Coordinates of C-alpha atoms and ligand atoms in Angstrom, one line a residue:
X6 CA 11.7 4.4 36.9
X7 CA 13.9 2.6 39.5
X8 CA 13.8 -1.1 40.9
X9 CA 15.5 -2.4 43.8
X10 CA 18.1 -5.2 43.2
X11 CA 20.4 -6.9 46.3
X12 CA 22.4 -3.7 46.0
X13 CA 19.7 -1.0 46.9
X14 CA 18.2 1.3 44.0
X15 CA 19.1 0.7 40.5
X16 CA 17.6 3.0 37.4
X17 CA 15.7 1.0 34.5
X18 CA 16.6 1.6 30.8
X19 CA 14.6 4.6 30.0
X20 CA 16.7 6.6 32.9
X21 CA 20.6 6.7 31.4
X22 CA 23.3 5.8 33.0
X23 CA 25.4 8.3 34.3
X24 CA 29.1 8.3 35.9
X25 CA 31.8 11.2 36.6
X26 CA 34.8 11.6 37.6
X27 CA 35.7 14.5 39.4
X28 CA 39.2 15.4 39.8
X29 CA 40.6 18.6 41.3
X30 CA 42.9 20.8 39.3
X31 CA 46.1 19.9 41.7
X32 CA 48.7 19.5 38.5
X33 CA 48.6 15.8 37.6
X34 CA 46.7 13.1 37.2
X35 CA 47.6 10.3 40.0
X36 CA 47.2 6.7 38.9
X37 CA 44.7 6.0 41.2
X38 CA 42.3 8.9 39.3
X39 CA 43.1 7.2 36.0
X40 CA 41.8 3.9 37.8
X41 CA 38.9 5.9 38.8
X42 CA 38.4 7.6 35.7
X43 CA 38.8 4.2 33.9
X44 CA 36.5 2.0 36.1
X45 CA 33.8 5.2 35.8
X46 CA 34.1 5.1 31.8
X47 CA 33.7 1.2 31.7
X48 CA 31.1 1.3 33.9
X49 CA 29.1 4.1 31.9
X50 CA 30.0 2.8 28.4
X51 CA 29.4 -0.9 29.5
X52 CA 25.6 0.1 30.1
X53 CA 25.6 2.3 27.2
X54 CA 25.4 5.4 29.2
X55 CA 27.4 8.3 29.7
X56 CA 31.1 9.6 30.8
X57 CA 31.0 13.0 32.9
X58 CA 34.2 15.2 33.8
X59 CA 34.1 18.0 36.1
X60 CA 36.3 19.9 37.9
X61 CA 36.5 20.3 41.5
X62 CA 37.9 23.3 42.1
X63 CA 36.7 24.7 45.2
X64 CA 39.8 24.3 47.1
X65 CA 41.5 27.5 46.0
X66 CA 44.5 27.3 47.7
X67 CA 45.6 23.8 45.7
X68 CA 44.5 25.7 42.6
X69 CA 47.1 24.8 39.9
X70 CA 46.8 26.7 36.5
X71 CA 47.3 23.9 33.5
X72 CA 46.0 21.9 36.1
X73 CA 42.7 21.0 34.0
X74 CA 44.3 20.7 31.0
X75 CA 47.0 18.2 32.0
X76 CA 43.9 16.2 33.3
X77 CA 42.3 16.1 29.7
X78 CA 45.4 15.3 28.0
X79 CA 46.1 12.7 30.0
X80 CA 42.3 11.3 30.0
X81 CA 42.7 11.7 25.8
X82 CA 46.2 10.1 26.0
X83 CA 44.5 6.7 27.5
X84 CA 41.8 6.5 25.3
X85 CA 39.2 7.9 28.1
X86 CA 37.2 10.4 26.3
X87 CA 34.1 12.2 28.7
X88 CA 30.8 12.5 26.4
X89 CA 29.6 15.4 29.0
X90 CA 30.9 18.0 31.2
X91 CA 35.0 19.0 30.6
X92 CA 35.7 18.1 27.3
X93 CA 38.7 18.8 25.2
X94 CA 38.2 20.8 22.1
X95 CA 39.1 20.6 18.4
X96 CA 42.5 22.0 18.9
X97 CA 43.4 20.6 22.3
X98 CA 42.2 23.2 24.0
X99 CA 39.8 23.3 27.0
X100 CA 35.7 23.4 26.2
X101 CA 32.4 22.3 27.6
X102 CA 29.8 20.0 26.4
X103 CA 26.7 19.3 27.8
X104 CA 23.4 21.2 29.4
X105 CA 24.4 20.8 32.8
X106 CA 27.2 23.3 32.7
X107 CA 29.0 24.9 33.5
X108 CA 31.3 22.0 34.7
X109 CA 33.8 23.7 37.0
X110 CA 32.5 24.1 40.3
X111 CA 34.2 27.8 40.6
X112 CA 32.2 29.0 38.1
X113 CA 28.9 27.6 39.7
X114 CA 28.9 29.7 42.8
X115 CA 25.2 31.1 42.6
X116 CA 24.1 27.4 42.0
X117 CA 25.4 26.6 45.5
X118 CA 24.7 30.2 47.1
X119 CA 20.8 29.2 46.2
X120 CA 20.9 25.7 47.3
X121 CA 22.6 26.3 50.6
X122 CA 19.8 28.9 51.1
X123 CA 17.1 26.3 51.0
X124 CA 19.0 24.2 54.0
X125 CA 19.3 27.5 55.8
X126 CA 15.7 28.3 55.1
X127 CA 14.3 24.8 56.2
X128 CA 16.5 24.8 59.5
X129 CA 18.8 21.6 57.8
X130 CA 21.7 24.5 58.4
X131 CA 22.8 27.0 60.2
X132 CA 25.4 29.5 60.5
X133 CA 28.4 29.4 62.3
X134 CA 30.2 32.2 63.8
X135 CA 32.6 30.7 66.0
X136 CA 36.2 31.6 65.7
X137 CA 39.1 29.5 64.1
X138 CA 40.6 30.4 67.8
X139 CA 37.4 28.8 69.3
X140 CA 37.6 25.5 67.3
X141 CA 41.6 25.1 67.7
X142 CA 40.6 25.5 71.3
X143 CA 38.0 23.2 71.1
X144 CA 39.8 20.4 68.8
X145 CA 42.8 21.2 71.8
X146 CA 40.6 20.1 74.7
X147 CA 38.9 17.3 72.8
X148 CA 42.2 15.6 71.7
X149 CA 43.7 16.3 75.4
X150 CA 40.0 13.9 76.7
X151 CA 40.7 11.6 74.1
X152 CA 37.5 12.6 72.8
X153 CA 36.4 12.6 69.4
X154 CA 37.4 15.8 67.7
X155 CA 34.4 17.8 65.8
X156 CA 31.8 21.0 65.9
X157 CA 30.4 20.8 69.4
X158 CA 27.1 22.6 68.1
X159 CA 27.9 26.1 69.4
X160 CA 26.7 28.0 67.1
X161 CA 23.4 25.9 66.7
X162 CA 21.2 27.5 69.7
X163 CA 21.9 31.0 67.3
X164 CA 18.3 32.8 66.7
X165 CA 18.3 32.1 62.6
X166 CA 17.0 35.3 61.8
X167 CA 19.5 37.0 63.8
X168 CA 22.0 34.8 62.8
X169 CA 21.2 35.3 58.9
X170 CA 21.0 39.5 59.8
X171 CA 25.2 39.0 61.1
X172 CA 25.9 37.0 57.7
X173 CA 24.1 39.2 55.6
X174 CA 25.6 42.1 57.3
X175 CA 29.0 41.0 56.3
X176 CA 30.0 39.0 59.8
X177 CA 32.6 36.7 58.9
X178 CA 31.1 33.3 59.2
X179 CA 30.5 29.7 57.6
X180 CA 27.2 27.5 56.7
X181 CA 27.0 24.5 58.6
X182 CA 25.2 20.8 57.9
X183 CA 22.5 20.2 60.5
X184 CA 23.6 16.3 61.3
X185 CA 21.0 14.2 63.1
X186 CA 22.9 13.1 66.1
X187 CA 20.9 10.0 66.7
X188 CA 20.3 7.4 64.5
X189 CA 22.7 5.3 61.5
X190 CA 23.2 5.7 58.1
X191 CA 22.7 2.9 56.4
X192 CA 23.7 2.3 53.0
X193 CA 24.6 -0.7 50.1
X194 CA 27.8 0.2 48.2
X195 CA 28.0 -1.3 45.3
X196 CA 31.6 -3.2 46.2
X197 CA 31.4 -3.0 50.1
X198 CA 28.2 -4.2 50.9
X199 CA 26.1 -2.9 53.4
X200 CA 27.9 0.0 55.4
X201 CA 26.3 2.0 58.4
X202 CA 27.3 4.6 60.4
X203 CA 26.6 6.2 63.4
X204 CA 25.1 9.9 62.8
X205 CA 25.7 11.1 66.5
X206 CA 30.0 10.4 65.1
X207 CA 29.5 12.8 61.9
X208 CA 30.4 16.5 62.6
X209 CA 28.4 19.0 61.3
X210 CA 29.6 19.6 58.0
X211 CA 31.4 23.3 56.6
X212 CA 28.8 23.4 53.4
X213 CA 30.4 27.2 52.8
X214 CA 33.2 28.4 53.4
X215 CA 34.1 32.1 54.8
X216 CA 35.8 32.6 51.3
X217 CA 32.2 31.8 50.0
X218 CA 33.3 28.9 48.0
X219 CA 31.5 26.0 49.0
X220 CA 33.2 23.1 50.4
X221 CA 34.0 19.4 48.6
X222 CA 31.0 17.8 50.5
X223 CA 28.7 20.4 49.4
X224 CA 29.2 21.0 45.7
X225 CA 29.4 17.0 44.9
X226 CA 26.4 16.3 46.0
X227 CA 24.6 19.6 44.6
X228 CA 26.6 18.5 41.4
X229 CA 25.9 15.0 41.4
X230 CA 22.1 15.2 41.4
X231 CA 22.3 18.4 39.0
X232 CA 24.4 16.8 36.7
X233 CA 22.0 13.8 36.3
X234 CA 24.7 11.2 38.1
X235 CA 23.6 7.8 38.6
X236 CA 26.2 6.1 39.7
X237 CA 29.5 7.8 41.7
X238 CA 32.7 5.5 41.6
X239 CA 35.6 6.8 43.6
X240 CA 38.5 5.8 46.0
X241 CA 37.9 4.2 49.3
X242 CA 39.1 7.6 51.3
X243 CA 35.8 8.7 50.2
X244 CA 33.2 6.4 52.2
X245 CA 33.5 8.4 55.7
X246 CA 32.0 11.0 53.9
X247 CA 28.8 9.2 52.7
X248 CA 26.9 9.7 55.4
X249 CA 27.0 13.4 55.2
X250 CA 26.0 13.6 51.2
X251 CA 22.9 11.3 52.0
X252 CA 21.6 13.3 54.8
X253 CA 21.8 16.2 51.9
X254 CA 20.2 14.2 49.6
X255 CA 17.7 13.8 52.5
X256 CA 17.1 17.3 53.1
X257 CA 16.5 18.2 49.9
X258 CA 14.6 15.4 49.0
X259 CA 16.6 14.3 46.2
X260 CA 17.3 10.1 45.2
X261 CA 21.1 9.5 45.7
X262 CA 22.9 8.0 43.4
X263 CA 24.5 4.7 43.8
X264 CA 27.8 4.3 44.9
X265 CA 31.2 2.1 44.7
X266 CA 33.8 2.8 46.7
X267 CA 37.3 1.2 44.9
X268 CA 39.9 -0.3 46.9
X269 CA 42.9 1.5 48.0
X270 CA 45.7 0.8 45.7
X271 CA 49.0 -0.4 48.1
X272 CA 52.6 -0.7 47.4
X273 CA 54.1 -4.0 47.3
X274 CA 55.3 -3.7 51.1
X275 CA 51.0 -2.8 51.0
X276 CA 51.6 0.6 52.8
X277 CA 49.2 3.2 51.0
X278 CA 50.9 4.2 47.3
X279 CA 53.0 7.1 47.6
X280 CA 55.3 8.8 46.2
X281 CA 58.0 7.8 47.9
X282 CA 57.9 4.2 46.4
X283 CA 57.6 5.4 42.7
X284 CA 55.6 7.2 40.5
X285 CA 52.3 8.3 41.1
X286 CA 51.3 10.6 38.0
X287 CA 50.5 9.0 34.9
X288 CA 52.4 12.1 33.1
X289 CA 55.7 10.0 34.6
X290 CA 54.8 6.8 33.0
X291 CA 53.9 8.4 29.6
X292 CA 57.6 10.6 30.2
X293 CA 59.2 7.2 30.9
X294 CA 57.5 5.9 27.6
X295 CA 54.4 3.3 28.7
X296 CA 51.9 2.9 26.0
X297 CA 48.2 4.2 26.8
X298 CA 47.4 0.1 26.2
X299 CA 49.7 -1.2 28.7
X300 CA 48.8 1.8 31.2
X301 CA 45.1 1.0 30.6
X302 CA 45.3 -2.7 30.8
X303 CA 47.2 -2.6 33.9
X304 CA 45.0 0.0 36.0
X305 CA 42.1 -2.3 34.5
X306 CA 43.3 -5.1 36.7
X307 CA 44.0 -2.7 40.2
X308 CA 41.2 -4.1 41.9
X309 CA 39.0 -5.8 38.7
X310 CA 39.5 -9.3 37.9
X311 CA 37.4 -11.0 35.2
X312 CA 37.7 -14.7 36.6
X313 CA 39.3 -15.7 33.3
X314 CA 43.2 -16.5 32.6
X315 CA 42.7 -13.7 29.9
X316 CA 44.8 -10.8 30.9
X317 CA 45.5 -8.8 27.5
X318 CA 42.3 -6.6 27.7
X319 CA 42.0 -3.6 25.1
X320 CA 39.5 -0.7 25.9
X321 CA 36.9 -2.5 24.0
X322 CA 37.5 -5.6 25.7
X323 CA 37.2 -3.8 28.8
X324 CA 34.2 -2.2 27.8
X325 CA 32.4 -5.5 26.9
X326 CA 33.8 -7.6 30.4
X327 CA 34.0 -5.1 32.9
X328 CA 32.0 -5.9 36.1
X329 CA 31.8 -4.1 39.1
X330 CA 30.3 -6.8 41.0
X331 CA 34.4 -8.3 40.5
X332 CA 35.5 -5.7 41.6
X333 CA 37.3 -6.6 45.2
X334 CA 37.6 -5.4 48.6
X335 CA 41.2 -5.7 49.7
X336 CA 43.9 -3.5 48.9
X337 CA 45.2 -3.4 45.4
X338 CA 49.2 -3.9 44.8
X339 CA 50.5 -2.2 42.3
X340 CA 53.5 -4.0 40.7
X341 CA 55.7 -2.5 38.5
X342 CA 56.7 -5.5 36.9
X343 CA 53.5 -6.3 35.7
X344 CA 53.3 -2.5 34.1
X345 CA 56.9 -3.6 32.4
X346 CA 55.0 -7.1 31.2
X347 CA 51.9 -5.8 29.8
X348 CA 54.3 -3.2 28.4
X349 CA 56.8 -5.4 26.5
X350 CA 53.9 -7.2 25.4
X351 CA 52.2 -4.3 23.7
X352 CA 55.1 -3.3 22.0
X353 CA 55.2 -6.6 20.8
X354 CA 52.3 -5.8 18.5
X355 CA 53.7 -3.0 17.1
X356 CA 54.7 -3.0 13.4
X357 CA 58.7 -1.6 13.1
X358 CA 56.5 1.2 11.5
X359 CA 54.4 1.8 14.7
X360 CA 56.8 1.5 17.2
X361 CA 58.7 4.5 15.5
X362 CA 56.3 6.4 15.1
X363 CA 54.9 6.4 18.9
X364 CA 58.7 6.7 19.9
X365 CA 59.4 9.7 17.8
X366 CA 58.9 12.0 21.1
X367 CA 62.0 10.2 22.4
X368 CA 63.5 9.9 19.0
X369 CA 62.9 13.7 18.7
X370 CA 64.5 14.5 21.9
X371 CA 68.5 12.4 21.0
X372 CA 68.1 13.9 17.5
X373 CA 68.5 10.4 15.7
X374 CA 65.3 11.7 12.9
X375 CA 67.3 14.0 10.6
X376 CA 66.3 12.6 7.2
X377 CA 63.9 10.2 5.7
X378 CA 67.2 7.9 5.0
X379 CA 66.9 7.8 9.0
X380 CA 64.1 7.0 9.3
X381 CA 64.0 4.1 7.1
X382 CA 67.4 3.1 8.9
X383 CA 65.2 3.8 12.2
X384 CA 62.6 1.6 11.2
X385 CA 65.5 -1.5 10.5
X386 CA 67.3 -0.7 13.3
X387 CA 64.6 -1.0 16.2
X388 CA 63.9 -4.4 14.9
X389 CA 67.1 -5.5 16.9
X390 CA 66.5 -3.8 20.1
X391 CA 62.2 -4.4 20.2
X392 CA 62.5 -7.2 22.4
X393 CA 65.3 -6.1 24.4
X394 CA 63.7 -2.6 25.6
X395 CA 60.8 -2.5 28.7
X396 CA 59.6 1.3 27.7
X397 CA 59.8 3.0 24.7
X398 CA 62.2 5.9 25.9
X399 CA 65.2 3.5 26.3
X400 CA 64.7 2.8 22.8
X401 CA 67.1 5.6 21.3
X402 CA 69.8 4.9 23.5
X403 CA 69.8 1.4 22.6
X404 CA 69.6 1.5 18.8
X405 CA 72.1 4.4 19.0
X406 CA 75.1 2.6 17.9
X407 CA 73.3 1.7 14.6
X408 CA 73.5 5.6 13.7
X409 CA 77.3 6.7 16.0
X410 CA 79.7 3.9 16.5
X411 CA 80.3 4.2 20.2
X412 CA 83.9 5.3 21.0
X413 CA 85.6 1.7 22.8
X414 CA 89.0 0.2 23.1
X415 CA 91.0 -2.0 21.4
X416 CA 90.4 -4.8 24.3
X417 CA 86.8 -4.8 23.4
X418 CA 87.5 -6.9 20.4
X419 CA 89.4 -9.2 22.2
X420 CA 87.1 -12.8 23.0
X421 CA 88.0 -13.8 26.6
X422 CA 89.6 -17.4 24.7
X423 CA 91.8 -15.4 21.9
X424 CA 94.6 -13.0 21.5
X425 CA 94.9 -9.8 20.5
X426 CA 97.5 -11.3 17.6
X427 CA 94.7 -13.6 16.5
X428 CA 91.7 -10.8 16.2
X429 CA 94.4 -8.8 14.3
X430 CA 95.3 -11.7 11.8
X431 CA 91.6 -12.8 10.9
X432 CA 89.3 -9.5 11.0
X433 CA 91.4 -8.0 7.7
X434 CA 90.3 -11.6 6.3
X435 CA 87.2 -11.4 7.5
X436 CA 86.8 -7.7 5.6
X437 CA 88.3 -9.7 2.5
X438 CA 85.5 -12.3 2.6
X439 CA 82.4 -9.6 3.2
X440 CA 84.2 -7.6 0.2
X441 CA 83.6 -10.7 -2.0
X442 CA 80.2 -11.7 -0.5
X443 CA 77.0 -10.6 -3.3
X444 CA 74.8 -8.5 -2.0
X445 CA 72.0 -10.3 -2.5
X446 CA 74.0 -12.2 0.7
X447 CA 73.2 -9.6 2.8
X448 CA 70.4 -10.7 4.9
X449 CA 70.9 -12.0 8.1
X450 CA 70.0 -15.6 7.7
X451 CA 72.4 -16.2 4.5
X452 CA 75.0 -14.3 6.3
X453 CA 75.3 -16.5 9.6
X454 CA 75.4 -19.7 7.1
X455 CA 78.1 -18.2 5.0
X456 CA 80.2 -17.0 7.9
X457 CA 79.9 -20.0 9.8
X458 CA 80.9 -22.3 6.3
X459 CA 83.8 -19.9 5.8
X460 CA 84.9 -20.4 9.7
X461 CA 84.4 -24.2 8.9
X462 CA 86.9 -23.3 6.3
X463 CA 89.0 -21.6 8.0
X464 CA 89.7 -23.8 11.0
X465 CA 89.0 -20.8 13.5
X466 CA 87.1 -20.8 16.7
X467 CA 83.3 -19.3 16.2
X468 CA 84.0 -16.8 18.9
X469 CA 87.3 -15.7 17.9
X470 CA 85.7 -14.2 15.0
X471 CA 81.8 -13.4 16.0
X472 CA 83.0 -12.1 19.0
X473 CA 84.8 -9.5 17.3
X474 CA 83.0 -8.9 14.6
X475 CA 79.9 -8.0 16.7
X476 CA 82.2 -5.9 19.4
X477 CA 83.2 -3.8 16.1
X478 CA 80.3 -3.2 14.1
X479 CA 78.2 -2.3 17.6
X480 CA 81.5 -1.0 19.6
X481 CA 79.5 -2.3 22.6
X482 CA 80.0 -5.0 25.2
X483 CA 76.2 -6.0 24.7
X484 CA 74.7 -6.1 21.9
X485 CA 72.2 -7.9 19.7
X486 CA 73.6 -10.5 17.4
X487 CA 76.5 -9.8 14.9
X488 CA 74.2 -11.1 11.4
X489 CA 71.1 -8.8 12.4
X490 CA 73.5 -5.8 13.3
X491 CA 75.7 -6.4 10.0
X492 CA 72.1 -6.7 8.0
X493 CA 70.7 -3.2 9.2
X494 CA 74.4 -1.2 8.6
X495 CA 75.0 -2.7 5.4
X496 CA 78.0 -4.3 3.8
X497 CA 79.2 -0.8 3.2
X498 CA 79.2 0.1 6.8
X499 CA 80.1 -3.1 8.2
X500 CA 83.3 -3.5 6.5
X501 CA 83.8 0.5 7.2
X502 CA 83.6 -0.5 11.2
X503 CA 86.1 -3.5 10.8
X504 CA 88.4 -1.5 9.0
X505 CA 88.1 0.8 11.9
X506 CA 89.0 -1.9 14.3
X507 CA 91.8 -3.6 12.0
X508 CA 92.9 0.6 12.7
X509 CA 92.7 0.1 16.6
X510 CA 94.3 -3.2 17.0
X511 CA 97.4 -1.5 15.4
X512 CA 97.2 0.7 17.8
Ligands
LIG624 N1 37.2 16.1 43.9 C1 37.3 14.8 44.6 C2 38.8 14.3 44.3 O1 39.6 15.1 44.2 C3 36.3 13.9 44.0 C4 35.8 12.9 45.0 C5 34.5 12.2 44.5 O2 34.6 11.6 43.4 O3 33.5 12.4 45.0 O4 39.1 13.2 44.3

């Protein structure tokens, strides 16, 4: 049953929701089809409906072979399972699930050979013999009259049983859309409003290609109504097309689905996103180390806005708040140092524990895992860099000096208001004191009120000693602070670093 609403047709309960997103294979997953995919998912799990993938792959010559399965790992990777269609299986591999199969448009070729025969047969489409010569010729003198360029019908005035005798006689030759060239196509996007067009603008649609694959504009809408789709969310480079899909869904007499057309996503200068500005595939962001929370949150807010001050969202959040009605118009920025916020903040609330563990890819790769020693020592260690780091694959370069002192110089240990004589006079009394320190001392807290009683003691400057102390036990310039570095190595360690520098300064 279906009800009209300000927006056009909606469906009632008893007929599910149903979204899709519908990538081609092309090799990776650009942020603006994760956005998609996202806003798709919300929207179908929101109205407890369902999640479709399938694959466009009609356009043979972009054909990429792991293509499809990069897609599904990256949908996985951000939480954004499909319930229908694509799916991924058991062991990562690439299955189906559903009754509308099969879900890759390449391997649905009668489906589209037997609907493009009913157009044909009811005189909605016609063949079209004409020469890529003729239309290069054509497109040549329209561009040169500042006309606009398209079909010019040529092929139209064809006898259709003659016509179908060439193609069926092996004649090279394509099916075209029979576009009504009067009249306006009218329709309510769910963001946009109401959009018309004028149909005497629209070409006349390729519906099948020489190569007999059918074309983009063909197979989504023969999919979309197969596939049970209720509601098709995609990028705004899509709307031009509208008007052709509903005079398909005319012809065959089929209800269209509704439709929202997302805003284009803009780099900060808001030209179009591209590559040249930064990343575009989510695989570079999960290289570079974002969490699937951050990523997610962030895309979330390309365009949505919940009218709140809350901006920590997590899938279920989303699930429960999304809103397409909130979903804007204008051109979405996307700003990397928002990614880098939302990032830092969900490594925030990960446990020492966690945060290894989701950075053992990166971990993996410097070779700092050996033994389960290192690992405990990995779990202290990132403890002093969790705050410092944006993503998680700077993480083993910056906790690196916990496991290899770096190499450094003597004038490292040097504090920019004391002498090399005084740095080489109080670190072997330094080592002296940590020697007769308890152990139980060792924690960072007790350590900085010893140290600093004992340099009370002492009568020295606080940085000619902390200076040095944390410029030998990190052997960096920059560092965290020398009581949390001293706590993770251990008064063994410590005083094995110091001794080291005592060794330099002799130099
Ligand atoms: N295959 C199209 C793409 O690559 C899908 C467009 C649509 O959602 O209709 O984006």
């Amino acid at each position: 049953m279906r009800q009209q609403n300000l927006y056009g047709w909606y469906y009632l309960e008893n007929s599910m929701i149903k979204t899709r997103f519908a990538p081609s294979p092309t090799g990776y997953l650009h942020v603006g089809g994760l956005r998609t995919a996202l806003y798709s998912y919300l929207f179908a799990k929101k109205n407890k409906g369902k999640f479709l993938l399938r694959i466009e792959d009609t356009d043979r010559e972009r054909y990429v072979a792991d293509g499809v399965a990069n897609i599904l790992k990256t949908l996985y990777w951000a939480g954004i399972a499909p319930d229908e269609g694509v799916v991924m299986g058991e062991n990562g591999e690439v299955d189906e699930n559903g009754e509308n199969g099969p879900y890759t448009q390449s391997e649905r070729l009668p489906i589209y050979r037997e609907h493009v025969q009913k157009l044909l047969e009811a005189g909605h489409a016609y063949y079209c013999f004409c020469t890529t010569e003729r239309l290069t010729q054509l497109r040549e003198e329209q561009t040169a009259k500042k006309l606009p360029t398209g079909y010019d019908g040529h092929c139209l005035s064809e006898n259709s049983v003659e016509a179908k005798k060439r193609a069926d006689g092996g004649e090279k030759c394509v099916v075209r859309l029979k576009m009504p060239k009067s009249g306006e196509t009218v329709f309510t996007d769910m963001i946009r409003g109401e959009v018309r067009f004028k149909n005497g603008l629209v070409d006349d649609q390729v519906l099948i290609k020489s190569d007999g694959y059918p074309t983009y504009h063909f197979a989504v809408v023969v999919d979309d109504h197969l596939m049970g789709i209720t509601h098709i969310i995609r990028g705004d480079e899509w709307i031009s097309s509208v008007p052709k899909h509903l005079q398909m869904y005319k012809y065959f007499d089929w209800q269209a689905p509704q439709m929202a057309h997302l805003p284009l996503l803009l780099n900060p200068d808001k030209s179009k996103l591209s590559k040249r500005q930064g990343d575009v595939a989510v695989e570079d962001y999960i290289q570079k180390g974002y969490l699937p929370e951050a990523l997610v949150n962030f895309v979330a807010f390309l365009g949505w806005n919940p009218g709140t001050e809350q901006e920590m969202y997590s899938l279920k959040e989303l699930i429960k708040d999304f809103d397409l009605s909130k979903v804007g118009k204008a051109g979405a920025v996307f700003n990397i140092d928002k990614l880098n916020w939302f990032n830092k903040q969900y490594i925030k609330k990960l446990s020492n524990k966690e945060l290894v563990e989701v950075s053992r890819p990166w971990f993996d790769k410097t070779g700092l895992l050996k033994g389960k020693d290192s690992v405990d020592l990995l779990e202290k260690a990132v403890e002093l860099e969790r705050e410092r780091i944006t993503v998680l694959a700077e993480l083993p370069e910056a906790i690196k000096f916990i496991f290899e002192l770096p190499n450094y110089t003597a004038d490292l240990l040097v504090w920019k208001k004391s002498t090399k004589e005084e740095v080489k006079n109080i670190l072997p009394e330094l080592v002296e004191f940590f020697v007769k320190l308890k152990s139980g001392d060792w924690k960072k807290e007790k350590l900085a009120t010893k140290i600093g009683e004992w340099i009370t003691k002492k009568g020295f400057a606080v940085g000619s000693v902390l200076w040095p102390m944390r410029a030998a036990i990190s052997g960096q310039e920059n560092s965290p602070g020398p009581f949390e570095i001293a706590e993770v190595l251990g008064k063994e360690e410590t005083c094995l670093r110091l001794q080291l520098a005592i060794k330099k300064l002799s130099n």
